[in-house]
PDB file of C-alpha atoms and ligand atoms in Angstrom:
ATOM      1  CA  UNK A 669       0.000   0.000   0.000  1.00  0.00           C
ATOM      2  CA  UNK A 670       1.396   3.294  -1.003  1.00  0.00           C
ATOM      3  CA  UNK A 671       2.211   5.952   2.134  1.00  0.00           C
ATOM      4  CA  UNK A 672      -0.243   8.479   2.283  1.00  0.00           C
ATOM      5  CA  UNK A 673       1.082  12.000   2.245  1.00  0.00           C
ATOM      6  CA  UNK A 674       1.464  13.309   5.813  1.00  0.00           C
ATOM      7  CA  UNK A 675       2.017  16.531   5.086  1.00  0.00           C
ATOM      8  CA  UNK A 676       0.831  18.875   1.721  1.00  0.00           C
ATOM      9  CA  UNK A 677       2.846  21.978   1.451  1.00  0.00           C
ATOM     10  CA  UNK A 678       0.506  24.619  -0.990  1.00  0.00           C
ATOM     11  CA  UNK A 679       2.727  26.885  -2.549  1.00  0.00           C
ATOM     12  CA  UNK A 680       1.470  31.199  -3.053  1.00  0.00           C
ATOM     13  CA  UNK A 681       3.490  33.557  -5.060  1.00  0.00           C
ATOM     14  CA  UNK A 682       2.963  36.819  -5.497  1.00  0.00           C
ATOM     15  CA  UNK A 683       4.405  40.455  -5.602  1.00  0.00           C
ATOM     16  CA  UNK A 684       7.724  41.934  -7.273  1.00  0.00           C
ATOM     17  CA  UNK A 685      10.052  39.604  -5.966  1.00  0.00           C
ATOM     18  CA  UNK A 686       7.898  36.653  -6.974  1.00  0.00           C
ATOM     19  CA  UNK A 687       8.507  35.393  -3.605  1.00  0.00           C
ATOM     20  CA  UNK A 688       6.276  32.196  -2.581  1.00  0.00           C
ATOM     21  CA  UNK A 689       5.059  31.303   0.646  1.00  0.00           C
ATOM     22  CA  UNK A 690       3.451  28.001   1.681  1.00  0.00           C
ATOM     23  CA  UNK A 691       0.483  27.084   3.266  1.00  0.00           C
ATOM     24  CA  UNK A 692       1.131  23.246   5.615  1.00  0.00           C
ATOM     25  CA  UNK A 693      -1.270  21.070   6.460  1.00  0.00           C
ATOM     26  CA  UNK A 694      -0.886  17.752   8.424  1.00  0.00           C
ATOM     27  CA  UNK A 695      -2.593  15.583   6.752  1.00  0.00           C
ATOM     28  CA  UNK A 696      -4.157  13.545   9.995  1.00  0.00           C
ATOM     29  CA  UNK A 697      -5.007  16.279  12.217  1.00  0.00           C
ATOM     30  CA  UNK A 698      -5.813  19.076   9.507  1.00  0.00           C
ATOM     31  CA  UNK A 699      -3.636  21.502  11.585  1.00  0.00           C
ATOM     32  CA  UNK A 700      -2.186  24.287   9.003  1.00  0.00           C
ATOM     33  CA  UNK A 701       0.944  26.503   9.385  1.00  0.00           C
ATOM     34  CA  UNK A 702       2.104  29.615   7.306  1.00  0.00           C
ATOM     35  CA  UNK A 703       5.381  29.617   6.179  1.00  0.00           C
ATOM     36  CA  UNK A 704       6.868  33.238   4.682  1.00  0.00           C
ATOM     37  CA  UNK A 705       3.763  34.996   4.197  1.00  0.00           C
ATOM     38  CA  UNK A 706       5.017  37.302   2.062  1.00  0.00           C
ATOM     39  CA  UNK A 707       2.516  39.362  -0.829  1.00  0.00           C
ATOM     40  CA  UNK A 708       0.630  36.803  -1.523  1.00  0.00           C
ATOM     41  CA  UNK A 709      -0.632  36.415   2.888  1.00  0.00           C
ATOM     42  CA  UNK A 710      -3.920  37.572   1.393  1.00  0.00           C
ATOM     43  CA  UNK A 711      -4.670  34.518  -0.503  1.00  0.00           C
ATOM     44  CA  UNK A 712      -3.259  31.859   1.792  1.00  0.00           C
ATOM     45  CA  UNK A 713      -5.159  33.310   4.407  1.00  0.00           C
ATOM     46  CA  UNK A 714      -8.304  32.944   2.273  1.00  0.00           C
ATOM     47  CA  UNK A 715      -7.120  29.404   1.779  1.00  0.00           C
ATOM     48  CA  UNK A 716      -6.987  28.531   5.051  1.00  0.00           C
ATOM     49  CA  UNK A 717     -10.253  30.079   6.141  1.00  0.00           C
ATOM     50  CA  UNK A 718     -12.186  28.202   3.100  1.00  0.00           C
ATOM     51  CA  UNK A 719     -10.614  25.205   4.359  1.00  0.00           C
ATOM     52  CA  UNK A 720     -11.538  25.574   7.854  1.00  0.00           C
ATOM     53  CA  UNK A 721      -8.404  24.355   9.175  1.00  0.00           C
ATOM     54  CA  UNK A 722      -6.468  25.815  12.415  1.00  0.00           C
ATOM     55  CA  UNK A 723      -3.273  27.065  12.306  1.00  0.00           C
ATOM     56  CA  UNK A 724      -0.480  25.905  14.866  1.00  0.00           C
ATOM     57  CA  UNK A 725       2.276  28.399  13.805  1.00  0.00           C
ATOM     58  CA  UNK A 726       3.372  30.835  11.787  1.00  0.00           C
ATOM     59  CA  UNK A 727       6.960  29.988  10.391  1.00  0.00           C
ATOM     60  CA  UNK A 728       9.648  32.554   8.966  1.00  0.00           C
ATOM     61  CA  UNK A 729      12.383  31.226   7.494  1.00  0.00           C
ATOM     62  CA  UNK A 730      14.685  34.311   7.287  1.00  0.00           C
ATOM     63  CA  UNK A 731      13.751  38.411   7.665  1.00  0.00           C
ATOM     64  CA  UNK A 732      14.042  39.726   4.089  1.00  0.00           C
ATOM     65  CA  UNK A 733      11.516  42.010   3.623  1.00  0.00           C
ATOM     66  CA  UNK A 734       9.932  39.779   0.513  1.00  0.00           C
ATOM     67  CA  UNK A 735       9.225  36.736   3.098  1.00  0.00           C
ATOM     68  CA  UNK A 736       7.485  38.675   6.217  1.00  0.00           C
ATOM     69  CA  UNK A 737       5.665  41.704   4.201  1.00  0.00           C
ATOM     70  CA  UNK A 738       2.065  39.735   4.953  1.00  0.00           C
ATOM     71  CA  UNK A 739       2.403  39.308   8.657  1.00  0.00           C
ATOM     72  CA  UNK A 740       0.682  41.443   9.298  1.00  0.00           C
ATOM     73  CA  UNK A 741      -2.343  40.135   7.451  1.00  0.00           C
ATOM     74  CA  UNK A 742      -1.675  37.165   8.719  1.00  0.00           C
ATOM     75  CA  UNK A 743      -1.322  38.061  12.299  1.00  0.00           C
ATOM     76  CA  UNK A 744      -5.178  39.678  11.830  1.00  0.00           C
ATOM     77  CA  UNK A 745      -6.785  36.221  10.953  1.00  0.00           C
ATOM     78  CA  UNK A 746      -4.698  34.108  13.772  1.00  0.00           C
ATOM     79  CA  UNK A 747      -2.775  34.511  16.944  1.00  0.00           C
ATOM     80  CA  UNK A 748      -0.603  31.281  16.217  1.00  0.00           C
ATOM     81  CA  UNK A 749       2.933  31.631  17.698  1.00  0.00           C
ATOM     82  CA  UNK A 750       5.222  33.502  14.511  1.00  0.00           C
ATOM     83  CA  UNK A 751       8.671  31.458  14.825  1.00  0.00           C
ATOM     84  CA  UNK A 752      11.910  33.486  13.361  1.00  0.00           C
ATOM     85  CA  UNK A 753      15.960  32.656  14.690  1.00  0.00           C
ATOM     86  CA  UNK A 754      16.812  35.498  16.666  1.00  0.00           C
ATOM     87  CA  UNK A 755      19.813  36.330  14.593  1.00  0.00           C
ATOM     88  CA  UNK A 756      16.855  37.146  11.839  1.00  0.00           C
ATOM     89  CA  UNK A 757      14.714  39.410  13.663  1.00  0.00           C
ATOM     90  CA  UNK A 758      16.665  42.757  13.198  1.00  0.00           C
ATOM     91  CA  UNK A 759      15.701  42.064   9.660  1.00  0.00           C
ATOM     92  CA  UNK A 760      12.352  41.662  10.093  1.00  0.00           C
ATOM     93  CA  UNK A 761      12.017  45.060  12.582  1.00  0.00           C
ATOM     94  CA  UNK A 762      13.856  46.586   9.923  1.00  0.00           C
ATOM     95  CA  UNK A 763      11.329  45.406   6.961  1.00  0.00           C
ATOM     96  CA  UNK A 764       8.625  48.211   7.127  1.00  0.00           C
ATOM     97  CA  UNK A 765      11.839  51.052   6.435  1.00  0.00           C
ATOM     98  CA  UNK A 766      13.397  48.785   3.563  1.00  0.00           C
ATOM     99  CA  UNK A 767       9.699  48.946   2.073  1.00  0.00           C
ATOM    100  CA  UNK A 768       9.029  52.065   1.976  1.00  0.00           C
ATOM    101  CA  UNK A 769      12.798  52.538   0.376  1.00  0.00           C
ATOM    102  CA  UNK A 770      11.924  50.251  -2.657  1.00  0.00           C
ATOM    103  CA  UNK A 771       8.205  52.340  -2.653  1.00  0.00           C
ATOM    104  CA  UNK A 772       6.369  49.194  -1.628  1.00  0.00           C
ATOM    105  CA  UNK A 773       2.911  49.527   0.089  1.00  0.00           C
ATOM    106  CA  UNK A 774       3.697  47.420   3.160  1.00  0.00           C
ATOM    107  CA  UNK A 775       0.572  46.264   5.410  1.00  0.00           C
ATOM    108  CA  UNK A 776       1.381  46.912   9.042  1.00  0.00           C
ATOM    109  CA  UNK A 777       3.197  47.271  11.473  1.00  0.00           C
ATOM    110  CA  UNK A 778       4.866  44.107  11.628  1.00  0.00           C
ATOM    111  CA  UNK A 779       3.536  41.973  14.571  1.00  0.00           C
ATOM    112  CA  UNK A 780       6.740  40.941  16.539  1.00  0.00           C
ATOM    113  CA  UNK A 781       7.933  37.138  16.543  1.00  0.00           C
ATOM    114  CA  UNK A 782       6.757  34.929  19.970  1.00  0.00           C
ATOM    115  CA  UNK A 783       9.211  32.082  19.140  1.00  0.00           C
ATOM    116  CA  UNK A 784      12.512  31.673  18.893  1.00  0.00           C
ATOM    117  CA  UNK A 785      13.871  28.907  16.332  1.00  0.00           C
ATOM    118  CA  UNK A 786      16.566  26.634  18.235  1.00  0.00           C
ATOM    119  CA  UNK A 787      18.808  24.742  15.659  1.00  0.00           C
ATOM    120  CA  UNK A 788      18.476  21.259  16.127  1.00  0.00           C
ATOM    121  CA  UNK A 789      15.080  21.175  17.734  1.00  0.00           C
ATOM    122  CA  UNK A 790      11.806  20.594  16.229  1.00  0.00           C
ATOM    123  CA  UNK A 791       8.881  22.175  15.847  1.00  0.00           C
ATOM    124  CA  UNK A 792       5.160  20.616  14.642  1.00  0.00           C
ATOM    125  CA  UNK A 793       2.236  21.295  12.209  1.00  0.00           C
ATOM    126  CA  UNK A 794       0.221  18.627  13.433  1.00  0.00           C
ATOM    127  CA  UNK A 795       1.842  15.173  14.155  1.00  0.00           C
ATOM    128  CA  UNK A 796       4.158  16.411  11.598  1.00  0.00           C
ATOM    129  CA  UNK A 797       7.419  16.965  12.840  1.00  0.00           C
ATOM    130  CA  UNK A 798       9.934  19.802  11.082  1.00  0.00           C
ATOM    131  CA  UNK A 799      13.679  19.471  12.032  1.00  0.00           C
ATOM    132  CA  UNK A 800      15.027  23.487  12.529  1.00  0.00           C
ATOM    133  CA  UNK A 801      18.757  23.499  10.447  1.00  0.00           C
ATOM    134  CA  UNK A 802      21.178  26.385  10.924  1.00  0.00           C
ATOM    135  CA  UNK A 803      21.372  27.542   7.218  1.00  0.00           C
ATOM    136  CA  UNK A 804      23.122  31.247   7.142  1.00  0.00           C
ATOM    137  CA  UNK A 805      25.279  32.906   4.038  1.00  0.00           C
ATOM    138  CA  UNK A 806      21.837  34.471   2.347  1.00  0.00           C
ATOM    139  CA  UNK A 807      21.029  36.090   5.678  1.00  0.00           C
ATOM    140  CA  UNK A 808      21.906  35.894   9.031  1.00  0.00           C
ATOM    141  CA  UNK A 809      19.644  33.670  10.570  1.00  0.00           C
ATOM    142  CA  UNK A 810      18.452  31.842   7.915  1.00  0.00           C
ATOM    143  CA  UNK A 811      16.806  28.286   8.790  1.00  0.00           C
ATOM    144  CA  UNK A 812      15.752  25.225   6.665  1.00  0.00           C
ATOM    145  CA  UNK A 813      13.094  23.106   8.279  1.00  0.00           C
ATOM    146  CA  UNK A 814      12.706  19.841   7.150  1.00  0.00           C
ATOM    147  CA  UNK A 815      10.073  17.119   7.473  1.00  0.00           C
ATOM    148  CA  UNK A 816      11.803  13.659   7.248  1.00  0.00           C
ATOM    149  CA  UNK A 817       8.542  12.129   7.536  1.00  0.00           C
ATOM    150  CA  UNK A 818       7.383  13.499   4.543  1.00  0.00           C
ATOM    151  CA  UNK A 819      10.149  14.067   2.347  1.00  0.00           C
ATOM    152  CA  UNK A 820       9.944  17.446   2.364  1.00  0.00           C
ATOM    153  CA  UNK A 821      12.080  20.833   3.396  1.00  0.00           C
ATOM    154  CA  UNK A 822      11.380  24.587   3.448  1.00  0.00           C
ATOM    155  CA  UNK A 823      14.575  25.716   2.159  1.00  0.00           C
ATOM    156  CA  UNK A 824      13.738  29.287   1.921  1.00  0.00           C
ATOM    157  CA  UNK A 825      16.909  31.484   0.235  1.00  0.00           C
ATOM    158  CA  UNK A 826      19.575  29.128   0.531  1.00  0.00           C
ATOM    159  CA  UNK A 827      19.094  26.932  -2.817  1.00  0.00           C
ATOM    160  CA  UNK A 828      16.786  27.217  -6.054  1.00  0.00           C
ATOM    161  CA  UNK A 829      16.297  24.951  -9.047  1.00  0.00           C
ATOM    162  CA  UNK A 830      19.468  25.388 -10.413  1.00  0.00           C
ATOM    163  CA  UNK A 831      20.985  28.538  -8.519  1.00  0.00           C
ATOM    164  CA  UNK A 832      21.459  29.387  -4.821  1.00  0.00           C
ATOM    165  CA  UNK A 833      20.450  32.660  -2.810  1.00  0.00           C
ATOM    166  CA  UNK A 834      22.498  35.427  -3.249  1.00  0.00           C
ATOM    167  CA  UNK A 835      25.043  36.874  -1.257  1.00  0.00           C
ATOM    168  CA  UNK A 836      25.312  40.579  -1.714  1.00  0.00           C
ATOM    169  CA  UNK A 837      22.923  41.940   0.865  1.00  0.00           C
ATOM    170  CA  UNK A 838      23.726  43.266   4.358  1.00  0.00           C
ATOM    171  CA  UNK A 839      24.984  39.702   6.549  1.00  0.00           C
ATOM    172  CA  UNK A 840      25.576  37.365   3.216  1.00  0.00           C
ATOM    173  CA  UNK A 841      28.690  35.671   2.818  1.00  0.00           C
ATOM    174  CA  UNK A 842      29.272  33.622  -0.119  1.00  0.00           C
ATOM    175  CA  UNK A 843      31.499  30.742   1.952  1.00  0.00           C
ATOM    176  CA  UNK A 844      29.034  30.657   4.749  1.00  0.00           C
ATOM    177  CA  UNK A 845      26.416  30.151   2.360  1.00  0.00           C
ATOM    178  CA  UNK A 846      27.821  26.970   0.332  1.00  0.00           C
ATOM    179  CA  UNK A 847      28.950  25.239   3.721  1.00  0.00           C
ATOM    180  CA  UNK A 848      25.349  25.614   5.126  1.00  0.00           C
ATOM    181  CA  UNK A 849      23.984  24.036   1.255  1.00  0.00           C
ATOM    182  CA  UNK A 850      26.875  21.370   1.734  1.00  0.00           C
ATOM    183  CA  UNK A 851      25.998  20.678   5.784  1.00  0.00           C
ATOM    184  CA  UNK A 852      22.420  21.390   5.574  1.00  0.00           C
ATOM    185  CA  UNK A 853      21.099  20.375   1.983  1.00  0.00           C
ATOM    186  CA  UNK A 854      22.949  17.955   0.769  1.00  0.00           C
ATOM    187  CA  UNK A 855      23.178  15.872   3.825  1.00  0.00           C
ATOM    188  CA  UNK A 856      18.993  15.387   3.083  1.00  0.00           C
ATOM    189  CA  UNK A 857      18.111  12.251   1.524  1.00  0.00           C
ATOM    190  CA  UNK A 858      18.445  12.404  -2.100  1.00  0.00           C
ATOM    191  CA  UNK A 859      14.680  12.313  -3.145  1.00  0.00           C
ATOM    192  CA  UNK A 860      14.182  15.117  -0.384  1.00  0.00           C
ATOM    193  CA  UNK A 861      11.625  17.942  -2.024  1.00  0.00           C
ATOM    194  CA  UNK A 862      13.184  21.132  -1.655  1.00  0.00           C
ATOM    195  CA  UNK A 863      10.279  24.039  -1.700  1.00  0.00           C
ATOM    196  CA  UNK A 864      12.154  27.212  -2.226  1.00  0.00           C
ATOM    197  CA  UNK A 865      11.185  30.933  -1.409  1.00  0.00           C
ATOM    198  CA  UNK A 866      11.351  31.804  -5.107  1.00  0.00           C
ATOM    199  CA  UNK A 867      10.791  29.542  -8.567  1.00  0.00           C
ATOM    200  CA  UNK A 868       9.927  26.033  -9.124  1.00  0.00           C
ATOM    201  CA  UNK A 869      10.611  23.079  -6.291  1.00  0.00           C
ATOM    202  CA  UNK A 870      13.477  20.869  -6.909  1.00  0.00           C
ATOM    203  CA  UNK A 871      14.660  17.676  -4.854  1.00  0.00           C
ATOM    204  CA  UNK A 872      18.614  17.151  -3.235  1.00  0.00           C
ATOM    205  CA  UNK A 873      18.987  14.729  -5.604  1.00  0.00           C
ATOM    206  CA  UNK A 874      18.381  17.322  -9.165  1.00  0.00           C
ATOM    207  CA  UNK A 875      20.580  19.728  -7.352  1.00  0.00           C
ATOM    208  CA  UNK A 876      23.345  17.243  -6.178  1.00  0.00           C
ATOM    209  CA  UNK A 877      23.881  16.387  -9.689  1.00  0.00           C
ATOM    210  CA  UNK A 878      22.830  19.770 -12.095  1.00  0.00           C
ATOM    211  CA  UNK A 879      23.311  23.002 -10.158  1.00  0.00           C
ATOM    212  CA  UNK A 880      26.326  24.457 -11.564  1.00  0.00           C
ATOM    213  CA  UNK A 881      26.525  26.596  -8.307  1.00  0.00           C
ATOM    214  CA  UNK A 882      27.333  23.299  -6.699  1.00  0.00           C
ATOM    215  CA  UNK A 883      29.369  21.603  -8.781  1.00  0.00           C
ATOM    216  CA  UNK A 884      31.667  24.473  -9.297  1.00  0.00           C
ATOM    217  CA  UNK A 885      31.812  24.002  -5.636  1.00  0.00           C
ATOM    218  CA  UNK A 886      32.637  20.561  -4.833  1.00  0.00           C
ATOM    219  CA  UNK A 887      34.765  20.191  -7.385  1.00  0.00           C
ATOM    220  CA  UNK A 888      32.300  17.524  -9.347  1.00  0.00           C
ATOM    221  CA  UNK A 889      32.394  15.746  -6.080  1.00  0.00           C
ATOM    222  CA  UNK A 890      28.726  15.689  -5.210  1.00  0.00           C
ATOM    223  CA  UNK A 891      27.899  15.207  -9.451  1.00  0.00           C
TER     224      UNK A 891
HETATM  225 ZN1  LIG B1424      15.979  36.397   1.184  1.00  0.00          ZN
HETATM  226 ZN1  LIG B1425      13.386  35.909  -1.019  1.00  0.00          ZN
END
């Protein structure tokens, strides 16, 4: 008999970066979470409410503007905990400014974080459990959270289909970021699905063997 999916992660883009948030839901209890609500909070709120699910947590992967802008929408439809590492949350206090520098109609103000992420911990949607990894070099404070159970991580701005985040904005470091992809990504078993903050989803496996970003890097070691 095939496994049943434990846990469906929806997938909402919207706005000028094209950023995507996801919508969880464990698949037993119903239980939701948001994960970077970003422009398109609107809509995954809808979702949720339609779907008459309740929502366990609120989970930020890192504080760039383009990943928290729709907290504040989301903050007005639920009180669930918001979870951000603290290294991240100057970035997200700092969000509403960096808007209004790029001329972006920001909902707000930004409703602080109740939860810190602890590397190495877990944290649940559910039954479903999602393993908090220490992924820095995009931005400080950057975490990947990974469901082993279903196959699944949140990778935010660390990797893409075929690129990785980029590096040139206040707290990236180029190094940093390839040892967390090398120590945090591609340490996940290979048929891992890896749902990015921006573009299509990918799995360890695709990137191991066809991101030039990584190959470059590991000499063809990982290819
Ligand atoms: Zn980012
Ligand atoms: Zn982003």
């Amino acid at each position: 008999m095939p496994d049943a999916p434990v846990l469906s992660a929806l997938p909402f883009t919207g706005g000028p970066f094209a950023e995507t948030g996801y919508v969880l839901r464990c698949e037993h209890t119903g239980r939701m979470a948001f994960v970077d609500p970003g422009a398109a909070a609107g809509r995954m709120v809808d979702f949720v409410r339609e779907s008459g699910g309740k929502v366990d947590a609120v989970f930020l992967t890192h504080g760039h503007l383009d990943h928290v802008e729709g907290l504040a929408v989301v903050r007005a439809f639920t009180d669930a905990p918001i979870h951000i590492h603290p290294e991240a949350r100057p970035f997200l206090e700092h969000a509403p400014t960096l808007a209004e520098r790029y001329g972006l109609k920001m909902e707000g103000p930004l409703p602080p974080p109740d939860c810190a992420f602890i590397p190495g911990e877990s944290v649940l949607v559910g039954e479903v459990e999602l393993q908090v990894r220490f992924a820095p070099g995009h931005a400080p404070g950057h975490v990947i959270l990974h469901a082993p159970s279903a196959g699944l991580a949140l990778v935010g701005d660390v990797v893409f289909a075929g690129s990785i985040g980029r590096t040139d904005l206040p707290g990236g470091d180029f190094q940093e970021l390839m040892a967390s992809i090398r120590s945090e990504v591609l340490t996940l078993p290979d048929q891992t699905r890896l749902l990015p903050g921006h573009g299509p989803e990918t799995t360890v496996a695709v990137e191991r063997m066809g991101n030039p970003f990584l190959i470059s890097q590991t000499g063809g070691g990982y290819a």
